[in-house]
């Protein structure tokens, strides 16, 4: 549901050397999956954010190269409907032949309990997973999953090689053996080069269809993988900048089918607007861009909505229309127009889905119909609305949204600011266990943005900021000594007893960053505590007993 990155060549920066920014979007919580680290030793000198438990840095820089990652959301899996027959028990049909299923017994040892044994059946396409599907579609018979991640890859070696890269070319080459997942990497080096590489591999299908594939039909088998050289890539583009934000990264006529389910493109469009607003951008400009909350959905949709509401009756609707007319389309915490439009748009998506889908499908389809819904605020070229008039549907959606806001915030429309609806919860994974939430949970403050602003704070059905840009970095390749700016919404410590538990939230909300140096001497000087890990075969007996050395 998110992530942004961009890189600017020296011709587009105030320093004459590249600038890079990256912010992954993932669920907010009291604990984060990102861990800030400086790895120094041997062939490594790299700083940034890594994924907890995985060696290496995913967003960061070393002395010569900086990089950032977003999700490219290309399909690396397929669900196959399998055909069975009572005359051929334990078999699946393929190309006219009944092939015996393969079975694997998995054993899960449970401490203090009995070992769980589970038999997993496989067709040629993969394990049978129909019991894991949503309840309404579990009655279709066996469904198998083919996933590229079940095949051998060498992602860890790729990541560590990228951490040691000394140029853009070396960084790109590091991902030749990276298969899963598909990511969009932007990168820059101190020699002034910038680049983009779509990491991962994508299966090539003869027929590209959504939904189940017939497992018995050879025409629906994977033919090959898009070769590394065939994945979208870019080096030193003439415009002097590259950006990705889960948007489509290649045109429709690209030689290989990318099988993507990309985002709306609104964040990518806004990033481009901000890059092209100035001939040269600074480090502070990149920080400002990461905090931008202009909603291009509102920029496109509010004029059409106001037109549909022209002549609408009712004091509340007319007053809401005046708030929308005065709104600057920014998702700031103090904007009433922001709250009205966001809740309206959710109700509008439901109205759009209701026109063409059965009632039981409306909740599902309304969550995936926002692009069409936005277009229908402007015009209805193809007669989508046929049960009710489009104007009446828009007014009805607004009336329901106003009822929602009144229930949430009371009858005084002046108090319907977006920040009173949209707050950031930092919940712990154990907060639902008795009263642990009082000890472990943090957050609750108003937060700017929404799910389609560059400052992505998303929202759940209760309009809380459930996910978004919980980690941000900005790197200046002209920085000497080298380092980068970073901030985490949750903070570094996962221990509620630590003063660093969730201690970066206030700075994150205020749009402030801290500095992560690559210089080891400076890092040592800044250290608050030290912990030395010793193997059992080395060090004094104190360490062999599993005790730590005293900390200075």
Coordinates of C-alpha atoms in Angstrom, one line a residue, residues 158 168-179 183 187 196-202 224-234 254 256:
X158 CA 22.7 -10.1 -3.3
X168 CA 26.1 2.3 -9.4
X169 CA 27.1 -0.5 -11.8
X170 CA 28.3 -2.7 -9.0
X171 CA 25.1 -2.1 -7.0
X172 CA 22.9 -3.0 -10.0
X173 CA 24.9 -6.2 -10.7
X174 CA 24.6 -7.3 -7.1
X175 CA 20.9 -8.1 -7.7
X176 CA 21.4 -10.5 -10.6
X177 CA 20.5 -13.5 -8.4
X178 CA 17.7 -11.7 -6.5
X179 CA 14.4 -13.4 -7.3
X183 CA 11.4 -4.2 -5.6
X187 CA 20.6 4.5 -6.2
X196 CA 17.1 2.4 -11.2
X197 CA 16.7 -1.3 -11.2
X198 CA 13.6 -3.5 -10.9
X199 CA 14.9 -6.3 -8.6
X200 CA 13.5 -9.8 -8.8
X201 CA 12.2 -12.0 -11.5
X202 CA 8.8 -12.3 -13.1
X224 CA 10.3 -18.8 -18.4
X225 CA 11.4 -15.9 -16.2
X226 CA 12.0 -12.4 -17.4
X227 CA 15.8 -12.3 -17.7
X228 CA 17.7 -9.9 -15.5
X229 CA 18.6 -7.8 -18.5
X230 CA 14.9 -7.7 -19.4
X231 CA 13.8 -6.2 -16.1
X232 CA 13.0 -2.4 -16.2
X233 CA 16.2 -0.4 -15.5
X234 CA 17.6 3.1 -16.0
X254 CA 7.2 -3.1 -22.7
X256 CA 8.0 -8.5 -21.3

